[in-house]
mmCIF file of C-alpha atoms and ligand atoms in Angstrom:
data_model
loop_
_atom_site.group_PDB
_atom_site.id
_atom_site.type_symbol
_atom_site.label_atom_id
_atom_site.label_comp_id
_atom_site.label_asym_id
_atom_site.label_seq_id
_atom_site.Cartn_x
_atom_site.Cartn_y
_atom_site.Cartn_z
ATOM 1 C CA MET A 1 -62.694 222.542 49.451
ATOM 2 C CA ASP A 2 -62.638 222.009 53.199
ATOM 3 C CA ILE A 3 -60.635 219.586 55.247
ATOM 4 C CA SER A 4 -63.555 217.288 56.000
ATOM 5 C CA THR A 5 -64.324 216.783 52.272
ATOM 6 C CA LEU A 6 -60.657 216.038 51.644
ATOM 7 C CA SER A 7 -60.520 213.491 54.432
ATOM 8 C CA GLN A 8 -63.680 211.862 53.056
ATOM 9 C CA PHE A 9 -61.971 211.553 49.672
ATOM 10 C CA ASP A 10 -58.876 210.207 51.330
ATOM 11 C CA LYS A 11 -60.906 207.477 53.049
ATOM 12 C CA LEU A 12 -62.769 206.726 49.822
ATOM 13 C CA PHE A 13 -59.493 206.306 47.887
ATOM 14 C CA HIS A 14 -58.194 203.898 50.497
ATOM 15 C CA ASP A 15 -61.411 201.895 50.634
ATOM 16 C CA MET A 16 -61.477 201.575 46.835
ATOM 17 C CA GLN A 17 -57.798 200.698 46.657
ATOM 18 C CA LYS A 18 -58.359 197.819 49.062
ATOM 19 C CA LYS A 19 -60.812 196.157 46.685
ATOM 20 C CA GLN A 20 -59.090 193.785 44.278
ATOM 21 C CA ASP A 21 -62.132 193.478 42.056
ATOM 22 C CA TRP A 22 -63.057 196.581 40.078
ATOM 23 C CA LYS A 23 -66.794 195.965 40.548
ATOM 24 C CA ASP A 24 -66.364 195.888 44.334
ATOM 25 C CA ALA A 25 -64.406 199.145 44.082
ATOM 26 C CA LEU A 26 -67.251 200.674 42.043
ATOM 27 C CA ASP A 27 -69.763 199.534 44.685
ATOM 28 C CA VAL A 28 -67.722 201.412 47.302
ATOM 29 C CA LEU A 29 -67.580 204.491 45.083
ATOM 30 C CA PHE A 30 -71.312 204.707 44.438
ATOM 31 C CA LEU A 31 -72.282 203.869 47.991
ATOM 32 C CA SER A 32 -69.924 206.420 49.524
ATOM 33 C CA MET A 33 -71.617 209.317 47.769
ATOM 34 C CA ARG A 34 -75.208 208.287 48.131
ATOM 35 C CA ASN A 35 -75.794 210.858 50.881
ATOM 36 C CA SER A 36 -75.166 213.625 48.377
ATOM 37 C CA PHE A 37 -76.251 211.946 45.151
ATOM 38 C CA VAL A 38 -79.262 209.680 45.153
ATOM 39 C CA PHE A 39 -80.069 207.471 42.160
ATOM 40 C CA ASP A 40 -82.120 204.338 41.612
ATOM 41 C CA ASN A 41 -80.171 202.447 38.956
ATOM 42 C CA VAL A 42 -76.668 202.720 37.621
ATOM 43 C CA ALA A 43 -75.152 200.922 34.646
ATOM 44 C CA VAL A 44 -71.819 200.888 32.857
ATOM 45 C CA TYR A 45 -71.844 200.214 29.119
ATOM 46 C CA LEU A 46 -68.662 199.275 27.313
ATOM 47 C CA GLU A 47 -68.016 198.835 23.625
ATOM 48 C CA GLU A 48 -67.354 195.235 22.739
ATOM 49 C CA LEU A 49 -64.048 195.313 20.871
ATOM 50 C CA GLN A 50 -64.944 192.910 18.083
ATOM 51 C CA SER A 51 -68.572 193.653 17.303
ATOM 52 C CA ARG A 52 -68.495 197.282 18.466
ATOM 53 C CA GLY A 53 -71.873 196.601 20.118
ATOM 54 C CA LEU A 54 -72.473 197.666 23.716
ATOM 55 C CA ASP A 55 -72.177 195.308 26.688
ATOM 56 C CA VAL A 56 -73.531 196.087 30.130
ATOM 57 C CA ILE A 57 -70.499 195.295 32.272
ATOM 58 C CA TYR A 58 -71.848 196.599 35.585
ATOM 59 C CA ALA A 59 -75.393 197.274 36.769
ATOM 60 C CA ARG A 60 -76.818 197.968 40.192
ATOM 61 C CA ALA A 61 -80.238 198.948 41.449
ATOM 62 C CA LYS A 62 -80.092 200.919 44.674
ATOM 63 C CA GLY A 63 -83.478 202.432 45.203
ATOM 64 C CA ARG A 64 -86.896 202.243 43.636
ATOM 65 C CA GLY A 65 -87.430 199.774 40.834
ATOM 66 C CA LYS A 66 -84.905 197.308 42.263
ATOM 67 C CA THR A 67 -86.136 194.555 39.984
ATOM 68 C CA ALA A 68 -84.713 196.545 37.116
ATOM 69 C CA GLU A 69 -81.214 195.470 38.173
ATOM 70 C CA ALA A 70 -80.900 192.628 35.742
ATOM 71 C CA ASP A 71 -82.569 194.554 32.977
ATOM 72 C CA ALA A 72 -79.946 197.180 32.279
ATOM 73 C CA ALA A 73 -81.163 197.518 28.712
ATOM 74 C CA TRP A 74 -83.024 200.605 29.902
ATOM 75 C CA GLY A 75 -80.124 202.793 28.935
ATOM 76 C CA GLU A 76 -78.768 201.339 25.735
ATOM 77 C CA GLY A 77 -80.098 204.056 23.429
ATOM 78 C CA MET A 78 -78.931 206.752 25.802
ATOM 79 C CA ALA A 79 -75.486 205.103 26.153
ATOM 80 C CA ASN A 80 -75.074 205.156 22.373
ATOM 81 C CA GLU A 81 -76.018 208.809 22.344
ATOM 82 C CA VAL A 82 -73.483 209.629 25.078
ATOM 83 C CA ILE A 83 -70.687 207.743 23.317
ATOM 84 C CA SER A 84 -71.326 209.218 19.882
ATOM 85 C CA SER A 85 -71.648 212.779 21.197
ATOM 86 C CA GLY A 86 -68.711 212.328 23.595
ATOM 87 C CA ARG A 87 -70.504 214.563 26.102
ATOM 88 C CA MET A 88 -72.740 214.429 29.136
ATOM 89 C CA VAL A 89 -76.393 213.802 28.238
ATOM 90 C CA LEU A 90 -79.281 214.740 30.561
ATOM 91 C CA LYS A 91 -82.839 213.573 29.970
ATOM 92 C CA GLY A 92 -85.939 214.408 31.987
ATOM 93 C CA PRO A 93 -89.258 212.520 31.839
ATOM 94 C CA GLY A 94 -90.753 214.840 29.204
ATOM 95 C CA ARG A 95 -94.385 215.865 29.182
ATOM 96 C CA GLY A 96 -95.947 212.421 28.944
ATOM 97 C CA GLY A 97 -93.951 211.088 31.888
ATOM 98 C CA ARG A 98 -94.917 213.730 34.415
ATOM 99 C CA GLY A 99 -98.032 211.867 35.558
ATOM 100 C CA SER A 100 -98.607 210.144 38.872
ATOM 101 C CA ASP A 101 -96.654 206.906 38.228
ATOM 102 C CA ARG A 102 -93.165 207.646 39.573
ATOM 103 C CA MET A 103 -91.666 204.665 37.754
ATOM 104 C CA LYS A 104 -92.522 206.308 34.453
ATOM 105 C CA GLN A 105 -90.828 209.566 35.430
ATOM 106 C CA THR A 106 -87.276 208.716 34.471
ATOM 107 C CA HIS A 107 -84.508 211.220 35.009
ATOM 108 C CA LEU A 108 -81.414 210.048 33.196
ATOM 109 C CA ILE A 109 -77.877 211.336 33.265
ATOM 110 C CA GLY A 110 -75.020 209.814 31.278
ATOM 111 C CA PHE A 111 -71.292 210.446 30.938
ATOM 112 C CA PRO A 112 -68.794 209.193 28.379
ATOM 113 C CA LEU A 113 -65.985 206.960 29.649
ATOM 114 C CA LEU A 114 -62.579 207.865 28.299
ATOM 115 C CA ILE A 115 -60.516 204.688 28.518
ATOM 116 C CA GLY A 116 -56.975 204.845 27.197
ATOM 117 C CA SER A 117 -57.278 207.541 24.600
ATOM 118 C CA ARG A 118 -60.752 206.706 23.312
ATOM 119 C CA ILE A 119 -64.324 207.041 24.453
ATOM 120 C CA ARG A 120 -65.288 203.416 24.776
ATOM 121 C CA GLY A 121 -68.241 203.428 27.094
ATOM 122 C CA ALA A 122 -70.815 205.291 29.136
ATOM 123 C CA LEU A 123 -71.864 205.557 32.758
ATOM 124 C CA LEU A 124 -75.590 206.065 33.209
ATOM 125 C CA PHE A 125 -77.736 206.861 36.220
ATOM 126 C CA VAL A 126 -81.494 206.790 36.378
ATOM 127 C CA ARG A 127 -83.679 208.305 39.037
ATOM 128 C CA PHE A 128 -87.403 207.584 39.113
ATOM 129 C CA GLY A 129 -89.713 210.396 40.053
ATOM 130 C CA GLY A 130 -87.195 213.205 40.317
ATOM 131 C CA PRO A 131 -86.117 215.645 41.547
ATOM 132 C CA ASP A 132 -84.128 217.005 38.610
ATOM 133 C CA TYR A 133 -80.362 216.676 38.864
ATOM 134 C CA SER A 134 -78.775 219.678 40.568
ATOM 135 C CA ASN A 135 -75.378 221.132 39.724
ATOM 136 C CA LEU A 136 -73.831 219.300 42.643
ATOM 137 C CA HIS A 137 -75.281 216.007 41.390
ATOM 138 C CA VAL A 138 -73.826 216.592 37.946
ATOM 139 C CA HIS A 139 -70.372 217.209 39.411
ATOM 140 C CA ILE A 140 -70.504 214.142 41.619
ATOM 141 C CA ALA A 141 -71.677 211.946 38.746
ATOM 142 C CA ALA A 142 -68.925 213.353 36.496
ATOM 143 C CA LEU A 143 -66.346 212.484 39.134
ATOM 144 C CA GLN A 144 -67.746 209.001 39.412
ATOM 145 C CA ALA A 145 -67.523 208.597 35.631
ATOM 146 C CA PHE A 146 -63.873 209.600 35.746
ATOM 147 C CA TRP A 147 -63.181 207.007 38.449
ATOM 148 C CA THR A 148 -65.176 204.358 36.655
ATOM 149 C CA ALA A 149 -63.047 204.843 33.526
ATOM 150 C CA ALA A 150 -59.863 204.650 35.618
ATOM 151 C CA LEU A 151 -61.031 201.430 37.270
ATOM 152 C CA ILE A 152 -61.889 199.824 33.930
ATOM 153 C CA GLU A 153 -58.504 200.848 32.576
ATOM 154 C CA ARG A 154 -56.805 199.324 35.634
ATOM 155 C CA LYS A 155 -58.760 196.111 35.132
ATOM 156 C CA GLU A 156 -57.798 195.920 31.439
ATOM 157 C CA LEU A 157 -54.135 196.531 32.268
ATOM 158 C CA GLN A 158 -54.238 193.791 34.893
ATOM 159 C CA GLU A 159 -55.748 191.403 32.354
ATOM 160 C CA ALA A 160 -53.162 192.354 29.742
ATOM 161 C CA ARG A 161 -50.355 191.829 32.256
ATOM 162 C CA ALA A 162 -51.723 188.397 33.226
ATOM 163 C CA GLU A 163 -51.873 187.429 29.555
ATOM 164 C CA LEU A 164 -48.352 188.655 28.965
ATOM 165 C CA ASP A 165 -47.128 186.658 31.977
ATOM 166 C CA SER A 166 -48.814 183.583 30.590
ATOM 167 C CA VAL A 167 -47.292 184.066 27.124
ATOM 168 C CA GLN A 168 -43.858 184.590 28.653
ATOM 169 C CA ARG A 169 -44.245 181.487 30.787
ATOM 170 C CA GLN A 170 -45.343 179.577 27.718
ATOM 171 C CA MET A 171 -42.247 180.717 25.813
ATOM 172 C CA ARG A 172 -40.006 179.657 28.689
ATOM 173 C CA LEU A 173 -41.753 176.282 28.824
ATOM 174 C CA GLN A 174 -41.270 175.896 25.100
ATOM 175 C CA ASP A 175 -37.537 176.506 25.485
ATOM 176 C CA ASP A 176 -37.331 173.950 28.291
ATOM 177 C CA PHE A 177 -39.352 171.589 26.142
ATOM 178 C CA VAL A 178 -36.781 171.569 23.357
ATOM 179 C CA SER A 179 -34.102 170.358 25.756
ATOM 180 C CA THR A 180 -36.478 167.925 27.496
ATOM 181 C CA ILE A 181 -37.684 166.441 24.244
ATOM 182 C CA SER A 182 -34.240 165.985 22.770
ATOM 183 C CA HIS A 183 -33.274 164.134 25.931
ATOM 184 C CA GLU A 184 -36.500 162.120 25.889
ATOM 185 C CA LEU A 185 -35.990 161.146 22.242
ATOM 186 C CA ARG A 186 -32.341 160.333 22.604
ATOM 187 C CA THR A 187 -32.667 158.062 25.620
ATOM 188 C CA PRO A 188 -34.841 155.358 24.032
ATOM 189 C CA LEU A 189 -33.004 155.713 20.740
ATOM 190 C CA GLY A 190 -29.727 155.184 22.590
ATOM 191 C CA PHE A 191 -31.038 151.948 24.119
ATOM 192 C CA ILE A 192 -32.432 150.684 20.827
ATOM 193 C CA LYS A 193 -29.215 151.436 18.981
ATOM 194 C CA GLY A 194 -26.983 150.030 21.752
ATOM 195 C CA TYR A 195 -28.817 146.723 22.175
ATOM 196 C CA SER A 196 -29.371 146.113 18.465
ATOM 197 C CA THR A 197 -25.702 146.820 17.735
ATOM 198 C CA SER A 198 -24.766 144.340 20.466
ATOM 199 C CA LEU A 199 -27.056 141.692 18.984
ATOM 200 C CA LEU A 200 -25.590 142.226 15.526
ATOM 201 C CA ARG A 201 -21.960 141.915 16.595
ATOM 202 C CA GLN A 202 -20.204 139.182 14.603
ATOM 203 C CA ASP A 203 -17.575 138.539 17.247
ATOM 204 C CA THR A 204 -19.974 137.720 20.073
ATOM 205 C CA THR A 205 -22.681 135.147 20.486
ATOM 206 C CA TRP A 206 -25.454 135.643 22.989
ATOM 207 C CA ASP A 207 -27.404 132.865 24.646
ATOM 208 C CA ASN A 208 -31.148 132.729 24.058
ATOM 209 C CA ALA A 209 -32.114 134.281 27.383
ATOM 210 C CA THR A 210 -29.818 137.277 26.840
ATOM 211 C CA GLN A 211 -31.064 137.743 23.298
ATOM 212 C CA ARG A 212 -34.636 137.810 24.588
ATOM 213 C CA GLU A 213 -33.726 140.259 27.313
ATOM 214 C CA PHE A 214 -32.116 142.616 24.757
ATOM 215 C CA LEU A 215 -35.057 142.286 22.382
ATOM 216 C CA ASN A 216 -37.465 143.029 25.216
ATOM 217 C CA ILE A 217 -35.600 146.215 26.033
ATOM 218 C CA ILE A 218 -35.622 147.237 22.369
ATOM 219 C CA ASP A 219 -39.344 146.508 22.211
ATOM 220 C CA GLU A 220 -40.148 148.553 25.350
ATOM 221 C CA GLU A 221 -38.003 151.476 24.273
ATOM 222 C CA ALA A 222 -39.620 151.498 20.824
ATOM 223 C CA ASP A 223 -43.011 151.651 22.587
ATOM 224 C CA ARG A 224 -41.771 154.538 24.704
ATOM 225 C CA LEU A 225 -40.635 156.372 21.594
ATOM 226 C CA THR A 226 -43.960 155.759 19.875
ATOM 227 C CA LYS A 227 -45.879 157.074 22.891
ATOM 228 C CA LEU A 228 -43.690 160.157 23.005
ATOM 229 C CA ILE A 229 -44.193 160.934 19.333
ATOM 230 C CA GLU A 230 -47.931 160.273 19.618
ATOM 231 C CA ASP A 231 -48.171 162.658 22.580
ATOM 232 C CA MET A 232 -46.341 165.351 20.659
ATOM 233 C CA LEU A 233 -48.568 164.973 17.606
ATOM 234 C CA GLU A 234 -51.675 164.757 19.744
ATOM 235 C CA SER A 235 -50.868 167.901 21.673
ATOM 236 C CA ALA A 236 -50.155 169.753 18.419
ATOM 237 C CA ARG A 237 -53.506 168.584 16.992
ATOM 238 C CA LEU A 238 -55.332 169.510 20.169
ATOM 239 C CA GLN A 239 -53.758 172.926 20.139
ATOM 240 C CA SER A 240 -54.720 173.534 16.532
ATOM 241 C CA ARG A 241 -58.146 171.964 17.237
ATOM 242 C CA THR A 242 -57.794 169.504 14.393
ATOM 243 C CA LEU A 243 -58.180 166.371 16.509
ATOM 244 C CA GLN A 244 -61.366 164.515 15.593
ATOM 245 C CA PHE A 245 -63.578 163.089 18.316
ATOM 246 C CA LYS A 246 -66.063 160.265 17.761
ATOM 247 C CA PHE A 247 -68.824 160.534 20.333
ATOM 248 C CA SER A 248 -71.092 157.706 21.401
ATOM 249 C CA PRO A 249 -72.788 156.681 24.678
ATOM 250 C CA ILE A 250 -70.089 155.389 27.036
ATOM 251 C CA ARG A 251 -70.301 153.546 30.347
ATOM 252 C CA LEU A 252 -67.445 155.042 32.287
ATOM 253 C CA ASP A 253 -67.378 152.378 35.001
ATOM 254 C CA SER A 254 -66.619 149.635 32.512
ATOM 255 C CA LEU A 255 -64.199 151.844 30.565
ATOM 256 C CA LEU A 256 -62.296 152.500 33.793
ATOM 257 C CA ARG A 257 -62.149 148.791 34.583
ATOM 258 C CA ASP A 258 -60.852 148.000 31.061
ATOM 259 C CA VAL A 259 -58.096 150.599 31.337
ATOM 260 C CA ALA A 260 -57.201 149.378 34.829
ATOM 261 C CA THR A 261 -56.930 145.792 33.578
ATOM 262 C CA ARG A 262 -54.601 146.887 30.775
ATOM 263 C CA VAL A 263 -52.458 148.913 33.146
ATOM 264 C CA HIS A 264 -52.363 146.016 35.571
ATOM 265 C CA THR A 265 -50.882 143.622 33.009
ATOM 266 C CA HIS A 266 -47.875 145.948 32.683
ATOM 267 C CA HIS A 267 -47.688 146.747 36.410
ATOM 268 C CA PRO A 268 -48.846 143.606 38.201
ATOM 269 C CA ARG A 269 -47.811 144.920 41.643
ATOM 270 C CA LEU A 270 -49.955 148.039 41.339
ATOM 271 C CA MET A 271 -52.790 148.156 43.882
ATOM 272 C CA ILE A 272 -55.993 149.701 42.602
ATOM 273 C CA ASP A 273 -58.967 150.279 44.910
ATOM 274 C CA PHE A 274 -62.283 150.841 43.193
ATOM 275 C CA HIS A 275 -65.223 152.693 44.708
ATOM 276 C CA LEU A 276 -67.509 152.681 41.714
ATOM 277 C CA GLU A 277 -71.112 153.832 41.765
ATOM 278 C CA THR A 278 -73.333 152.800 38.896
ATOM 279 C CA LEU A 279 -73.086 155.720 36.537
ATOM 280 C CA PRO A 280 -75.411 157.020 33.858
ATOM 281 C CA PRO A 281 -73.814 156.894 30.409
ATOM 282 C CA VAL A 282 -71.941 159.903 29.087
ATOM 283 C CA SER A 283 -71.585 160.973 25.519
ATOM 284 C CA GLY A 284 -67.906 160.519 24.848
ATOM 285 C CA ASP A 285 -65.046 159.301 22.725
ATOM 286 C CA GLY A 286 -63.998 156.041 24.372
ATOM 287 C CA VAL A 287 -60.498 156.017 22.881
ATOM 288 C CA ARG A 288 -59.763 159.558 24.048
ATOM 289 C CA LEU A 289 -61.265 159.089 27.491
ATOM 290 C CA SER A 290 -59.184 155.912 27.927
ATOM 291 C CA GLN A 291 -56.171 157.997 27.063
ATOM 292 C CA VAL A 292 -57.034 160.422 29.886
ATOM 293 C CA PHE A 293 -57.310 157.591 32.403
ATOM 294 C CA GLU A 294 -54.111 155.957 31.124
ATOM 295 C CA ASN A 295 -52.259 159.245 31.615
ATOM 296 C CA LEU A 296 -53.536 159.559 35.173
ATOM 297 C CA PHE A 297 -52.495 155.975 35.904
ATOM 298 C CA SER A 298 -49.104 156.532 34.334
ATOM 299 C CA ASN A 299 -48.545 159.699 36.423
ATOM 300 C CA ALA A 300 -49.570 157.972 39.642
ATOM 301 C CA ILE A 301 -47.161 155.138 38.830
ATOM 302 C CA LYS A 302 -44.358 157.591 38.000
ATOM 303 C CA TYR A 303 -44.813 160.131 40.774
ATOM 304 C CA ALA A 304 -46.285 157.985 43.551
ATOM 305 C CA PRO A 305 -44.511 154.657 43.032
ATOM 306 C CA ASP A 306 -45.409 151.655 45.193
ATOM 307 C CA ALA A 307 -48.503 153.389 46.550
ATOM 308 C CA PRO A 308 -52.081 152.276 45.950
ATOM 309 C CA ILE A 309 -54.420 154.221 43.679
ATOM 310 C CA THR A 310 -58.021 154.780 44.667
ATOM 311 C CA ILE A 311 -60.524 155.363 41.893
ATOM 312 C CA SER A 312 -63.958 156.627 42.871
ATOM 313 C CA THR A 313 -66.954 157.559 40.803
ATOM 314 C CA HIS A 314 -70.013 159.461 41.777
ATOM 315 C CA ALA A 315 -73.100 160.657 39.909
ATOM 316 C CA PHE A 316 -74.994 163.809 40.858
ATOM 317 C CA ASP A 317 -76.975 166.629 39.244
ATOM 318 C CA LYS A 318 -76.746 165.173 35.737
ATOM 319 C CA LYS A 319 -72.979 165.018 36.151
ATOM 320 C CA VAL A 320 -70.490 162.231 36.620
ATOM 321 C CA GLN A 321 -67.410 162.680 38.752
ATOM 322 C CA ILE A 322 -64.336 160.460 38.702
ATOM 323 C CA SER A 323 -61.414 160.815 41.065
ATOM 324 C CA PHE A 324 -57.925 159.296 40.918
ATOM 325 C CA ALA A 325 -56.200 159.492 44.282
ATOM 326 C CA ASP A 326 -52.623 158.440 44.961
ATOM 327 C CA LYS A 327 -50.659 158.436 48.197
ATOM 328 C CA GLY A 328 -47.490 159.969 46.812
ATOM 329 C CA GLU A 329 -45.406 162.929 47.935
ATOM 330 C CA GLY A 330 -47.933 165.433 46.680
ATOM 331 C CA ILE A 331 -47.332 168.646 44.761
ATOM 332 C CA PRO A 332 -46.493 172.007 46.382
ATOM 333 C CA GLU A 333 -49.489 174.331 46.212
ATOM 334 C CA ASP A 334 -47.653 177.043 44.235
ATOM 335 C CA TYR A 335 -47.273 174.731 41.242
ATOM 336 C CA LEU A 336 -50.840 173.477 41.081
ATOM 337 C CA PRO A 337 -52.273 176.283 38.902
ATOM 338 C CA PHE A 338 -49.839 175.485 36.073
ATOM 339 C CA LEU A 339 -50.059 171.709 36.028
ATOM 340 C CA PHE A 340 -52.356 171.487 32.999
ATOM 341 C CA GLU A 341 -50.335 173.874 30.852
ATOM 342 C CA ARG A 342 -48.608 172.514 27.786
ATOM 343 C CA PHE A 343 -45.009 171.407 28.543
ATOM 344 C CA TYR A 344 -45.321 172.236 32.234
ATOM 345 C CA ARG A 345 -43.331 170.071 34.639
ATOM 346 C CA VAL A 346 -42.998 170.762 38.339
ATOM 347 C CA PRO A 347 -39.510 172.228 38.758
ATOM 348 C CA GLY A 348 -36.936 170.635 41.009
ATOM 349 C CA GLU A 349 -34.631 167.728 41.003
ATOM 350 C CA ARG A 350 -35.851 165.224 38.439
ATOM 351 C CA THR A 351 -35.366 161.545 38.313
ATOM 352 C CA VAL A 352 -38.656 160.867 36.566
ATOM 353 C CA THR A 353 -38.735 161.347 32.819
ATOM 354 C CA GLY A 354 -41.572 163.182 31.091
ATOM 355 C CA THR A 355 -42.470 165.960 28.706
ATOM 356 C CA GLY A 356 -45.187 167.941 30.478
ATOM 357 C CA LEU A 357 -47.697 166.992 27.790
ATOM 358 C CA GLY A 358 -49.789 164.369 29.605
ATOM 359 C CA LEU A 359 -51.988 166.595 31.743
ATOM 360 C CA TYR A 360 -52.346 169.158 28.958
ATOM 361 C CA ILE A 361 -53.692 166.409 26.703
ATOM 362 C CA CYS A 362 -56.024 165.226 29.498
ATOM 363 C CA LYS A 363 -57.423 168.710 29.997
ATOM 364 C CA GLN A 364 -58.026 169.316 26.297
ATOM 365 C CA ILE A 365 -59.810 165.973 25.911
ATOM 366 C CA VAL A 366 -61.984 166.576 28.986
ATOM 367 C CA MET A 367 -62.830 170.060 27.745
ATOM 368 C CA ALA A 368 -63.823 168.670 24.357
ATOM 369 C CA HIS A 369 -66.364 166.613 26.344
ATOM 370 C CA HIS A 370 -67.696 169.795 28.007
ATOM 371 C CA GLY A 371 -66.184 168.613 31.266
ATOM 372 C CA LYS A 372 -63.740 169.843 33.878
ATOM 373 C CA ILE A 373 -60.514 168.441 35.303
ATOM 374 C CA TRP A 374 -58.754 169.711 38.400
ATOM 375 C CA VAL A 375 -56.282 168.621 41.022
ATOM 376 C CA GLU A 376 -56.010 168.709 44.793
ATOM 377 C CA SER A 377 -52.777 167.790 46.507
ATOM 378 C CA VAL A 378 -51.466 167.623 50.066
ATOM 379 C CA LEU A 379 -47.733 167.324 50.636
ATOM 380 C CA ASP A 380 -46.711 163.911 51.994
ATOM 381 C CA LYS A 381 -50.306 162.727 51.757
ATOM 382 C CA GLY A 382 -50.981 162.455 48.036
ATOM 383 C CA THR A 383 -52.553 163.892 44.950
ATOM 384 C CA THR A 384 -56.098 163.526 43.641
ATOM 385 C CA PHE A 385 -57.214 164.339 40.125
ATOM 386 C CA PHE A 386 -60.929 164.967 39.580
ATOM 387 C CA ILE A 387 -62.835 164.776 36.326
ATOM 388 C CA GLU A 388 -66.403 165.903 35.895
ATOM 389 C CA LEU A 389 -68.398 165.125 32.753
ATOM 390 C CA PRO A 390 -72.006 165.916 31.854
ATOM 391 C CA ALA A 391 -74.123 162.783 32.171
ATOM 392 C CA GLU A 392 -76.675 163.726 29.565
ATOM 393 C CA PRO A 393 -75.672 163.673 25.953
ATOM 394 C CA THR A 394 -75.170 167.324 25.140
ATOM 395 C CA LEU A 395 -73.243 166.890 21.950
HETATM 396 P P1 ADP B 401 -44.977 164.666 32.611
HETATM 397 O O1 ADP B 401 -45.388 163.544 33.507
HETATM 398 O O2 ADP B 401 -44.596 164.218 31.237
HETATM 399 O O3 ADP B 401 -43.960 165.551 33.243
HETATM 400 P P2 ADP B 401 -47.693 165.695 32.906
HETATM 401 O O4 ADP B 401 -48.356 166.792 32.148
HETATM 402 O O5 ADP B 401 -48.343 164.378 32.895
HETATM 403 O O6 ADP B 401 -46.228 165.637 32.343
HETATM 404 O O7 ADP B 401 -47.546 166.167 34.402
HETATM 405 C C1 ADP B 401 -47.054 167.482 34.704
HETATM 406 C C2 ADP B 401 -46.340 167.483 36.047
HETATM 407 O O8 ADP B 401 -47.296 167.285 37.082
HETATM 408 C C3 ADP B 401 -45.342 166.385 36.206
HETATM 409 O O9 ADP B 401 -44.077 166.783 35.723
HETATM 410 C C4 ADP B 401 -45.334 166.139 37.708
HETATM 411 O O10 ADP B 401 -44.394 166.999 38.305
HETATM 412 C C5 ADP B 401 -46.711 166.566 38.155
HETATM 413 N N1 ADP B 401 -47.591 165.421 38.463
HETATM 414 C C6 ADP B 401 -48.499 164.860 37.637
HETATM 415 N N2 ADP B 401 -49.153 163.842 38.248
HETATM 416 C C7 ADP B 401 -48.660 163.768 39.495
HETATM 417 C C8 ADP B 401 -48.932 162.935 40.629
HETATM 418 N N3 ADP B 401 -49.845 161.963 40.580
HETATM 419 N N4 ADP B 401 -48.208 163.162 41.762
HETATM 420 C C9 ADP B 401 -47.275 164.134 41.813
HETATM 421 N N5 ADP B 401 -46.982 164.954 40.786
HETATM 422 C C10 ADP B 401 -47.656 164.784 39.636
#
């Protein structure tokens, strides 16, 4: 091997390393060697773990027959042959294919992909109209198969690590949740017990106004407790997918106004700006969708107190979009990706009570409607939650 080949490899390694996405790295790999190894189509087949069928996980058309890119089924039989034999397979056009139509003269070469300790896939090249693969071509293609397997393995390890991180985070959140929830349960119970004990004391008499005040506190705290328990049950049902939804055509603009009116009776000082377009109906569960909006109101009230809320709706492309914007302190960008996880609460000094269940419940409900929910936030400017639902009944 001479120095110029080595420096080419060196450059290739660096270029591939720079690509985060394994498919981009594969593009670099195949392109870099095209001077020495010309092919028309390339495809990577990988065994699907559950069904054991083959999936095309990468396909490119570089030369003739470019339209064949999407149709990577051309090599399925060959890929199966490569995987079951565990060896390189070479196939020329055979007698019938040696006519004048180059597209019928397929030269195929396939290599098994050893991923982990098992052959789980195949890398296939096709060349239309020859020439036959030379020894050099076979070596280059073999090298590319080796790299392809390494890249797939790297990708799978990255995915496994991300999953592990998420499970670990979930376990940490669960631990925090136990302490949060015991605090959240004890606080209202403490009030209820304290004020009812006071009312029951034989040695003291309370005037009517004080009695009412105490009873009001007991009433509100009992509501808080009920909401907390409902949220816990709801999130458990959503997680186990046993929550029932009752779908019917819903007019979101009027649903939003109803929820806002209810919220307003409890928070008369709250300013709500509406920018409502007339929306097409969605197929939804009105009770559950109200719950989503109530949660967003309740968060805006908790985390952006004394600031107005702007609710906008917009219909486009058979979709309906609703946004809830507050003018609160906002949420640091690093925390945004976790906001909809079960039990997640933004870390830091806490004066506001909560369990980290609200946004999880919102997301699960929106997803059950085949919709999306996401958040955008700018520090010191405010936070906006967006919900998108399909306008046409798809359920
Ligand atoms: P909880 O309010 O019970 O903590 P949620 O799931 O409703 O749980 O919200 C998760 C976290 O997201 C909250 O702890 C809070 O830090 C943050 N958050 C939610 N809504 C807002 C908002 N409008 N402004 C700022 N932070 C918010």
